[in-house]
Short mmCIF file of C-alpha atoms and ligand atoms in Angstrom, two decimals:
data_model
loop_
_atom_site.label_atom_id
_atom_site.label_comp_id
_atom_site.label_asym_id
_atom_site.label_seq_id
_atom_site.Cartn_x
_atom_site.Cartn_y
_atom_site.Cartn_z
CA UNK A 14 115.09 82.58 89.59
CA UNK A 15 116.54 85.96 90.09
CA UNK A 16 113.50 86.69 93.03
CA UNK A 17 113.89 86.93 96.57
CA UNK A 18 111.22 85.06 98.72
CA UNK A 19 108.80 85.95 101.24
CA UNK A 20 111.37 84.44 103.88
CA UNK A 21 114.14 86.44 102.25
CA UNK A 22 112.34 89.49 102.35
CA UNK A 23 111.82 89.08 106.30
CA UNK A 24 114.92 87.52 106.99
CA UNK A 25 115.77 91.38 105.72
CA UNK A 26 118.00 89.82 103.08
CA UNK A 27 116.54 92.60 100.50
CA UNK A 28 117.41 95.35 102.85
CA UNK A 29 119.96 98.06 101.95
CA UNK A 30 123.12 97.55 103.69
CA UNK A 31 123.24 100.78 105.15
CA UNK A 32 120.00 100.30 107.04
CA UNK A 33 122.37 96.85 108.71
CA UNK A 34 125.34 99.09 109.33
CA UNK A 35 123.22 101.85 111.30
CA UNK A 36 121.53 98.66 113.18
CA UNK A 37 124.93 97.17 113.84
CA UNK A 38 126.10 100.74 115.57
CA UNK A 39 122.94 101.04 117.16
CA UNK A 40 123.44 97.58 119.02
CA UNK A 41 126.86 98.12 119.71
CA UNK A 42 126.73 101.52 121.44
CA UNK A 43 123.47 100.20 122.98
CA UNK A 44 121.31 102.95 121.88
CA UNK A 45 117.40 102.74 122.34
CA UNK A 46 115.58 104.74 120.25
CA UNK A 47 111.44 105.10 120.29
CA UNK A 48 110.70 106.72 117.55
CA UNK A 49 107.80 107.66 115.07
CA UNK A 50 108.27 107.00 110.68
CA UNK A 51 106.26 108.16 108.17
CA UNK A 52 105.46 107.26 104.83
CA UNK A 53 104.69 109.96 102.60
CA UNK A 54 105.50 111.43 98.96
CA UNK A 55 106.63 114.68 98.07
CA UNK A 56 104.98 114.90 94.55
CA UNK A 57 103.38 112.09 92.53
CA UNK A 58 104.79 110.93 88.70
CA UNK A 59 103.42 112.30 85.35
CA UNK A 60 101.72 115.43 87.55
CA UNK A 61 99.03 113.29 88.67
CA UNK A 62 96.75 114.89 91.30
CA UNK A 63 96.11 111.93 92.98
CA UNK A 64 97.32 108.86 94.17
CA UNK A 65 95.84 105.32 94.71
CA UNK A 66 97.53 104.16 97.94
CA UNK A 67 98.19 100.06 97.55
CA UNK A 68 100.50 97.64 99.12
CA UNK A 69 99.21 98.02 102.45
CA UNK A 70 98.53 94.13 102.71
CA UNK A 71 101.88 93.01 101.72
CA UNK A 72 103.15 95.63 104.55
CA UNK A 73 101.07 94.17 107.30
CA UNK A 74 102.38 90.74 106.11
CA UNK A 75 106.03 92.09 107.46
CA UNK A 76 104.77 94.07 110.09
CA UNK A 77 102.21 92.26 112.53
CA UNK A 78 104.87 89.72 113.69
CA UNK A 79 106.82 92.74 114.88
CA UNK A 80 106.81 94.91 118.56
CA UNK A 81 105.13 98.31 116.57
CA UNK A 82 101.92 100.22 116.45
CA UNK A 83 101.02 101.08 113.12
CA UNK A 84 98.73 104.00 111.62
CA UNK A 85 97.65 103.75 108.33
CA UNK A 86 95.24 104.84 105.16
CA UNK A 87 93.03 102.48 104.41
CA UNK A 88 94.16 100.35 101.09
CA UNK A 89 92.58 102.20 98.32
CA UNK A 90 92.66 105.43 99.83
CA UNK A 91 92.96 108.22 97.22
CA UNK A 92 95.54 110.65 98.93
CA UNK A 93 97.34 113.78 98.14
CA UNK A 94 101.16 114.51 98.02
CA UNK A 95 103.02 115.04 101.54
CA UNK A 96 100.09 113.24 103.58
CA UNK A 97 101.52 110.51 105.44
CA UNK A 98 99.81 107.10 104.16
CA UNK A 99 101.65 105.19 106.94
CA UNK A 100 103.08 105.84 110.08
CA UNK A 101 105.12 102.98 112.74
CA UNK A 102 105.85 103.60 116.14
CA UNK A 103 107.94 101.10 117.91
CA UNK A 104 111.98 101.31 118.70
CA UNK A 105 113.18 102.30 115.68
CA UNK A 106 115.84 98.82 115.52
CA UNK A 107 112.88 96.73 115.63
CA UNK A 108 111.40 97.48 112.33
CA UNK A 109 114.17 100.02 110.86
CA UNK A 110 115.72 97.21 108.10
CA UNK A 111 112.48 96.44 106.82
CA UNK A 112 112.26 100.27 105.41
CA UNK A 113 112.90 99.21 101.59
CA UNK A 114 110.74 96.01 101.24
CA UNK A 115 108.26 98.46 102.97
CA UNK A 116 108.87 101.22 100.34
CA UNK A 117 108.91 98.68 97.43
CA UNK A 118 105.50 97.08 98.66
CA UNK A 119 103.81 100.79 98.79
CA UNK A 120 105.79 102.59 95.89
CA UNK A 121 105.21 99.81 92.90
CA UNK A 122 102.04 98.64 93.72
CA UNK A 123 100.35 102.29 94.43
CA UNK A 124 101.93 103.48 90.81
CA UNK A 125 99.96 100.48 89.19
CA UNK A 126 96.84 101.13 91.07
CA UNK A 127 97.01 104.68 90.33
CA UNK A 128 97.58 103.99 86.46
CA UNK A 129 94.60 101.86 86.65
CA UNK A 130 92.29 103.98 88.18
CA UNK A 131 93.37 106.32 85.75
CA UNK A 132 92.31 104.63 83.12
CA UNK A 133 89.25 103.32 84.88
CA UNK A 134 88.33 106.97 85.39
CA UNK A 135 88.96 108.35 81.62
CA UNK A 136 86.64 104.95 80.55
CA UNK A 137 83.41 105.61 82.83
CA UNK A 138 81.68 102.59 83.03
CA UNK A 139 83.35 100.87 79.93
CA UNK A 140 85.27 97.94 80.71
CA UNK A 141 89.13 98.12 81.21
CA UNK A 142 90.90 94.45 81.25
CA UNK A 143 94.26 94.18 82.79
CA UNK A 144 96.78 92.79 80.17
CA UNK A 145 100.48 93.55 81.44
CA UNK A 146 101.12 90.71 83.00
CA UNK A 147 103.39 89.81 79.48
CA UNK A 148 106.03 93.03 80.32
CA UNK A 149 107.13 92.24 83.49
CA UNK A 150 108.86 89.34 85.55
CA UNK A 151 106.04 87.04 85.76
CA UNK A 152 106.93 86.27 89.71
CA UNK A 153 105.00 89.61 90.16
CA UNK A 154 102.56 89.16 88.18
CA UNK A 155 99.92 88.60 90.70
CA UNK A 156 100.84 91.29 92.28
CA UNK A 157 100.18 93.80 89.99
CA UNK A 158 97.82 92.25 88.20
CA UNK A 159 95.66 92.57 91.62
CA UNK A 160 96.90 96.19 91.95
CA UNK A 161 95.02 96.93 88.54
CA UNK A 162 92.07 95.35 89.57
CA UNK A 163 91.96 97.41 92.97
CA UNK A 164 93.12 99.93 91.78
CA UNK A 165 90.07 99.91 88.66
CA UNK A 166 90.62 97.45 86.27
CA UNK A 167 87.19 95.31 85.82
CA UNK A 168 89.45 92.43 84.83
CA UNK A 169 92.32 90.61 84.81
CA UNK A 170 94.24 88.35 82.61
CA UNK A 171 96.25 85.65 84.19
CA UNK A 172 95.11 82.47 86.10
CA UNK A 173 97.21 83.63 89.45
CA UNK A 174 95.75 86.94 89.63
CA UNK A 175 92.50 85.90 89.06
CA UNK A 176 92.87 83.45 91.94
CA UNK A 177 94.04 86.01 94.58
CA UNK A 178 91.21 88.09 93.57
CA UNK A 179 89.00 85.75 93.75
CA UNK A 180 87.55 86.16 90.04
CA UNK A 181 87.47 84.34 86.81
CA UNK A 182 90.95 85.46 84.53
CA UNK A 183 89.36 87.32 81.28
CA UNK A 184 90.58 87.88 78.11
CA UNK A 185 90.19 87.43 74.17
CA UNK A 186 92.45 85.38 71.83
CA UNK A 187 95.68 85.52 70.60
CA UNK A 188 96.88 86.18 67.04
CA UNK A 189 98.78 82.42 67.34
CA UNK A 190 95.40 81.21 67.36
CA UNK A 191 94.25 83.04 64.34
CA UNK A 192 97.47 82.16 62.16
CA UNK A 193 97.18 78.85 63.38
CA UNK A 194 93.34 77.96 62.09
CA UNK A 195 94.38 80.05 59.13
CA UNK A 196 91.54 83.22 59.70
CA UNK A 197 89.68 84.93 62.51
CA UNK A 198 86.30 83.16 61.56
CA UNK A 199 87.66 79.32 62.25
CA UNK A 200 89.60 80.59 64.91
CA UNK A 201 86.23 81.76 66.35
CA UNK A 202 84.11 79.21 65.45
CA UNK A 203 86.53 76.71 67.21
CA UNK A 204 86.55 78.69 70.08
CA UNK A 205 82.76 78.75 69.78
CA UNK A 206 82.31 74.82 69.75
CA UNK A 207 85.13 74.36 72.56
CA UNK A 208 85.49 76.98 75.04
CA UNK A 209 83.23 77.36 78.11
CA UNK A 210 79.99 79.16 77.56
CA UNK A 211 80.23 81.37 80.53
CA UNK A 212 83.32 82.97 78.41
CA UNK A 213 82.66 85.59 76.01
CA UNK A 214 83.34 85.37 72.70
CA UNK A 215 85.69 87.85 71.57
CA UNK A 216 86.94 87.92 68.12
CA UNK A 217 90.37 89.36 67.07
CA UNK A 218 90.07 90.54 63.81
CA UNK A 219 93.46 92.39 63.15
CA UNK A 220 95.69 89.65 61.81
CA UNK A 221 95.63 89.43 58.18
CA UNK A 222 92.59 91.32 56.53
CA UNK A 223 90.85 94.74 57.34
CA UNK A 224 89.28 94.73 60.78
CA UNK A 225 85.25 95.91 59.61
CA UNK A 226 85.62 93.08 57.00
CA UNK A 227 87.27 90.70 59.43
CA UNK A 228 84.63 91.74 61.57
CA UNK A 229 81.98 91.44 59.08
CA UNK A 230 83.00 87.64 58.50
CA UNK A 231 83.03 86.46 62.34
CA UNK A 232 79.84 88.18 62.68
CA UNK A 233 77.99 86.49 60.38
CA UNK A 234 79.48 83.52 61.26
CA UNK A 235 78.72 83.44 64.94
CA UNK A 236 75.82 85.41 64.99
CA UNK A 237 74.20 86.24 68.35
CA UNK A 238 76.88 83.91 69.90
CA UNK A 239 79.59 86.86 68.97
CA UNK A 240 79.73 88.92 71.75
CA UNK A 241 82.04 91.37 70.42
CA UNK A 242 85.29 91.97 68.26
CA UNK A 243 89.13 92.83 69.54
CA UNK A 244 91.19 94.92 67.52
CA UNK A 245 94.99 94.64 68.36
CA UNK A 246 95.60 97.03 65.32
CA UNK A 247 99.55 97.16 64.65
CA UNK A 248 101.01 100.52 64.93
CA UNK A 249 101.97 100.27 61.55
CA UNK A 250 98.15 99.82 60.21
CA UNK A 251 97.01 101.79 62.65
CA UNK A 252 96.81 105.06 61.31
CA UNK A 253 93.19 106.97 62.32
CA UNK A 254 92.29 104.67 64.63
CA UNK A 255 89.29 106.91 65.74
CA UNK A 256 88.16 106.23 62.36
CA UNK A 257 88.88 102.76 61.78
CA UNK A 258 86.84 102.10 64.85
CA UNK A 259 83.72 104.46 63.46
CA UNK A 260 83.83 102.41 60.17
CA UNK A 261 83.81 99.01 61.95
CA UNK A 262 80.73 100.26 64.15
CA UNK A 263 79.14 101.45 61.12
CA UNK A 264 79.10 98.70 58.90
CA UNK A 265 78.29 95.98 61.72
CA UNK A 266 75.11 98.16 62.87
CA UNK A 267 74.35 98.75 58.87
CA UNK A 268 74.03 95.01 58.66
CA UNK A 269 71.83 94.76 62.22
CA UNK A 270 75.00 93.67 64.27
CA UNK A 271 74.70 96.61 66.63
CA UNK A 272 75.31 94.77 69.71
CA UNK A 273 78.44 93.42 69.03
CA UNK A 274 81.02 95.14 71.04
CA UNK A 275 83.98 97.09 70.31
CA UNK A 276 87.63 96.43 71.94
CA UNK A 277 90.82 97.25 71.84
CA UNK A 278 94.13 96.92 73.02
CA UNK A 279 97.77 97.61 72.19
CA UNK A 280 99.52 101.10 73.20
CA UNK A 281 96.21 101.87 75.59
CA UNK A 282 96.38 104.49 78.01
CA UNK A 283 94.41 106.81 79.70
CA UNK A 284 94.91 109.78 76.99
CA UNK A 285 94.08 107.48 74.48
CA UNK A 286 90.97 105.89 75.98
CA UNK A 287 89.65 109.80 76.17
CA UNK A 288 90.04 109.90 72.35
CA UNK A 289 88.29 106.53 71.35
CA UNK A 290 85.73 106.31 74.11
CA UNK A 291 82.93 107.39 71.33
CA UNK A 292 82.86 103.58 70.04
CA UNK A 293 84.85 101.66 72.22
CA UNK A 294 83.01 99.27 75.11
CA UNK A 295 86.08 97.97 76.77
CA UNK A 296 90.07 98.19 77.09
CA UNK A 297 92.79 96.08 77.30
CA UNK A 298 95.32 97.83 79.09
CA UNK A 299 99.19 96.22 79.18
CA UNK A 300 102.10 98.20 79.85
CA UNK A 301 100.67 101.50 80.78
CA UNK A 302 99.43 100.05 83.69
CA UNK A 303 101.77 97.35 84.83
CA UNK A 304 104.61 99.07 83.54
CA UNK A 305 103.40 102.30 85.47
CA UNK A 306 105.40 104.80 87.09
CA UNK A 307 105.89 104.35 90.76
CA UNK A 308 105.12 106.42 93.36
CA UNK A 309 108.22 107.92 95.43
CA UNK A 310 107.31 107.35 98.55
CA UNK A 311 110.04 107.66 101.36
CA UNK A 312 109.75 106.75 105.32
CA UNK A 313 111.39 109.37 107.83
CA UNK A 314 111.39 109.47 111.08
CA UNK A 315 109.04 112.61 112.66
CA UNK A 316 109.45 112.17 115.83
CA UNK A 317 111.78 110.30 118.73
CA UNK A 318 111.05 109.67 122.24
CA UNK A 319 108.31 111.78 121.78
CA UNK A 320 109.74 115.17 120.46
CA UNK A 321 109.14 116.28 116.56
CA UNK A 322 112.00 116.02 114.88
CA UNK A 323 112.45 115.81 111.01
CA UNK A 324 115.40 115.96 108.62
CA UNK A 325 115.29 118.87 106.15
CA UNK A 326 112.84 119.16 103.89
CA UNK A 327 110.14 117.01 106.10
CA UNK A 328 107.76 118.27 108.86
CA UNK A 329 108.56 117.18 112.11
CA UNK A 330 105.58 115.92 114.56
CA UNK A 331 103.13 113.31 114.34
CA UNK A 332 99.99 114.11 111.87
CA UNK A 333 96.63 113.15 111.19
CA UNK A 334 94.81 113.44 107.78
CA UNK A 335 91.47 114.26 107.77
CA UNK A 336 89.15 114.31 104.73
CA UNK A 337 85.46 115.67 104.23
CA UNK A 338 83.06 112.73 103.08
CA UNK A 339 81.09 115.21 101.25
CA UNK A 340 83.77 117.28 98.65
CA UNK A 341 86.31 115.26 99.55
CA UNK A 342 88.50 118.38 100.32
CA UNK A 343 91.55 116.88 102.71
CA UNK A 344 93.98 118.78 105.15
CA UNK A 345 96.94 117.66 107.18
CA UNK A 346 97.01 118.64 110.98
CA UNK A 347 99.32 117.93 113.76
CA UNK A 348 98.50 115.06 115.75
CA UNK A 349 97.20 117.04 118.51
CA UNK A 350 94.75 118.39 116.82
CA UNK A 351 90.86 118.51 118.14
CA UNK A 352 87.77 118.53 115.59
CA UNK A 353 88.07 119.67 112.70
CA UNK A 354 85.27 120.96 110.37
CA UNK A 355 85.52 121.22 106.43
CA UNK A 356 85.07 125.20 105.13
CA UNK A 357 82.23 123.16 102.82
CA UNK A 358 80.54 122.66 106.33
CA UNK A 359 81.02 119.17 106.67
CA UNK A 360 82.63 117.07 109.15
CA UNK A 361 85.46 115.75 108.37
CA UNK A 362 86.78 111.77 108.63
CA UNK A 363 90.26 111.01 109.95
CA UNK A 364 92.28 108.89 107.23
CA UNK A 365 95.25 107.31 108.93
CA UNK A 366 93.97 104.91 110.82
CA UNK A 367 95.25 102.57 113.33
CA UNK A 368 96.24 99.82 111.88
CA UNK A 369 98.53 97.25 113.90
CA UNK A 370 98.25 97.71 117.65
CA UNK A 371 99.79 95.29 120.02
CA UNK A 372 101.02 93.20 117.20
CA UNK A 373 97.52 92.39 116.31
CA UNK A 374 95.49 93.84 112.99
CA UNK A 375 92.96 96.42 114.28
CA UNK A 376 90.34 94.75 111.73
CA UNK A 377 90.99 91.84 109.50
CA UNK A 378 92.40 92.79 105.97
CA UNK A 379 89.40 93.86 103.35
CA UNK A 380 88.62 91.40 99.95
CA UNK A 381 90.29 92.94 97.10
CA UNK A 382 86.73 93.44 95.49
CA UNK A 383 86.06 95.54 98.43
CA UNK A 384 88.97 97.57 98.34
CA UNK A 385 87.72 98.03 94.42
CA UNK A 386 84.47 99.22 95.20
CA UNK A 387 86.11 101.67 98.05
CA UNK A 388 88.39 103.10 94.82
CA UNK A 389 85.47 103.36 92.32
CA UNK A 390 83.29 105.16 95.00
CA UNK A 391 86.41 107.88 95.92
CA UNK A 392 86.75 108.26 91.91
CA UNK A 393 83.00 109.43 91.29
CA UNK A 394 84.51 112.60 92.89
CA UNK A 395 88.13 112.71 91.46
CA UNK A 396 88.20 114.42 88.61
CA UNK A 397 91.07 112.67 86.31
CA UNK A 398 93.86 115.61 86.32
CA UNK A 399 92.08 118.73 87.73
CA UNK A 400 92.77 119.42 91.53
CA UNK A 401 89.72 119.88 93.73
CA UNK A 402 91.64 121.05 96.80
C1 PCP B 5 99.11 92.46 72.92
C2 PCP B 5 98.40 91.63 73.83
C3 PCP B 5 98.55 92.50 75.05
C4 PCP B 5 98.19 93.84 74.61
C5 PCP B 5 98.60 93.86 73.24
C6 PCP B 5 98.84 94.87 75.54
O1 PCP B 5 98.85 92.06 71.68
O2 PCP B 5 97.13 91.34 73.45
O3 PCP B 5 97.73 92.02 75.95
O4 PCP B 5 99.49 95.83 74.83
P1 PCP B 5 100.20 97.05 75.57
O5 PCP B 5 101.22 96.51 76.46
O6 PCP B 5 100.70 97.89 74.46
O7 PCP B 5 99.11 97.76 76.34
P2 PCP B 5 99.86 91.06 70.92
O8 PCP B 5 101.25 91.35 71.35
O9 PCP B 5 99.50 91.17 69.51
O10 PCP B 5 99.55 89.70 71.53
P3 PCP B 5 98.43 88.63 71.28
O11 PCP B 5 98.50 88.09 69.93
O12 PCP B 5 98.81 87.63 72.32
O13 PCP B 5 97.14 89.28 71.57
#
């Protein structure tokens, strides 16, 4: 397989060359640098507002085995362009190579959980199932399928994920199944009489006929064991699909079937979750979310053997980020600085951290269900794309 390995990955074998070469000088002309990298980025894709900051576990996987300090944002931390999320302290050849499997961890992984919470955000308390998995190289899978779920998702779809997560994998059925028992009401009553009963039944209803008849038929098939109805519309039928999903609601609640629920999938993303919350109860979301942009993060040194020093276009000096609990407003200040008080009045929290002192995690590593509830809480104040600051 075309992957590298955890071993690989430490063994720095996924490390640009360049990063060896300036090692290899460094060693020969026996120079000692202690220095001070940090993780930040400059703006954040699509003219988000906010980011999701994720990836933080795989990091500590490469960094508590080696001789740094580390300060960092909390997994899950909602943070702003050109605050540092991370910041390692050490001599700079001890941890140096590992700067792209660092970036990689933090840049792909905070783009998905961004996405996610995203979409988690435009759906409120509807349900939004993670269903990428299928679009990207399936050795990753878990990982961002556990980046969606921290970063939002209620759900996810494959076994893996589900496992590191520690929840049950969700999800519907497939068309196969459907053109296989030759129409979506013996495809449902067969997964009626066979699958678990703890698993919802969700009929698709988009393969061959019209969706409220489809929907009509499973219904009155299943009954109270239907719990609610998937349309996978193809962009070709899909046409109005506000409309489509108002006629579906209205003829099952004309006929008494108003609590079976409404989902869909296929070309979901935030924007269009806005348009069909009115009758939708839950979202499978695939490539917009595991396909998402990622987040251009970049680590640079700030300051060596204890003086500020930056390249051009980054500010030299160690920082802190602080953040008021109460509007959430955030600030950067120089490391330096004493108490600081938001204008709103209240005080404010710092949010880098220490993280890795002495080789040793400062606290063990949170659940991922813990870092979800941490994201959810932040969101209640985020608005989706207008800047509080
Ligand atoms: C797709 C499948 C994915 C959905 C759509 C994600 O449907 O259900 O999970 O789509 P997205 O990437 O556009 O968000 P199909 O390809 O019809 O597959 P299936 O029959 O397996 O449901």
């Amino acid at each position: 397989m075309h992957v590298a390995s955890l071993k690989d990955i430490k063994n720095g074998k996924v490390t640009d060359a360049y990063f060896f070469r300036t090692l290899e000088i460094l060693k020969t002309k026996k120079i000692k640098k202690h220095v001070k990298a940090e993780f930040i980025a400059k703006n954040l894709p699509c003219d988000w507002q906010w980011g999701v900051l994720a990836g933080i576990e795989e990091c500590a996987e490469l960094l508590k085995d080696l001789k740094v300090s580390v300060r960092s944002m909390r997994e899950g931390t909602i943070f702003r362009p050109y605050q540092p999320v991370m910041e390692i302290e050490g001599e700079y050849t001890d941890f140096g190579i590992y700067e792209t499997a660092l970036l990689g961890f933090l840049c792909q992984a905070s783009g998905i959980a961004t996405r996610a919470a995203r979409c988690k955000k435009a759906a409120g308390m509807r349900g939004v199932i993670s269903f990428g998995a299928r679009r990207m190289h399936p050795s990753i899978a878990p990982m961002i399928e556990r980046n969606a779920y921290i970063g939002g998702c209620d759900g996810v779809a494959t076994l893996k994920a589900a496992d590191l997560i520690g929840e049950k994998a969700t999800g519907t059925m497939p068309h196969t199944l459907i053109i296989i028992m030759g129409d979506s009401t013996s495809a449902s009553k067969a997964f009626d009489e066979v699958i678990d009963r703890n698993v919802n039944r969700i009929a698709l209803v988009d393969t061959f006929g019209d969706e409220k008849f489809e929907a009509l038929n499973v219904a009155r098939a299943l009954g109270d064991n239907l719990f609610g109805v998937r349309l996978d519309t193809p962009g070709s039928r899909r046409g109005d699909f506000y409309r489509i999903l108002e006629e579906v609601r209205w003829e099952l609640n004309l006929r008494g079937f108003n609590k079976i629920k409404l989902l869909v999938s296929g070309g979901i993303d935030e924007q269009e979750i806005l348009k069909l919350n009115h009758f939708v109860d839950a979202y499978g979301v695939g490539t917009a979310i595991s396909n998402a942009s990622v987040v251009d993060f970049s680590m640079d040194i700030i300051e060596m053997d204890g003086v500020p020093v930056a390249k051009r276009g980054k500010m030299s000096g160690s920082k802190r980020v602080v953040r008021c609990p109460e509007c959430l407003k955030s600030k950067i200040v120089p490391y330096s600085e004493g108490k600081i008080n938001c204008e709103c009045g209240g005080k404010t929290e710092d949010l880098l951290l220490p993280f890795i002192v002495n080789r040793s995690l400062k606290e063990p590593l949170p659940e991922a269900k813990e870092i979800r509830k941490y994201v959810l809480k932040q969101l209640e104040k985020f608005p989706l794309d207008k800047n509080i600051e």
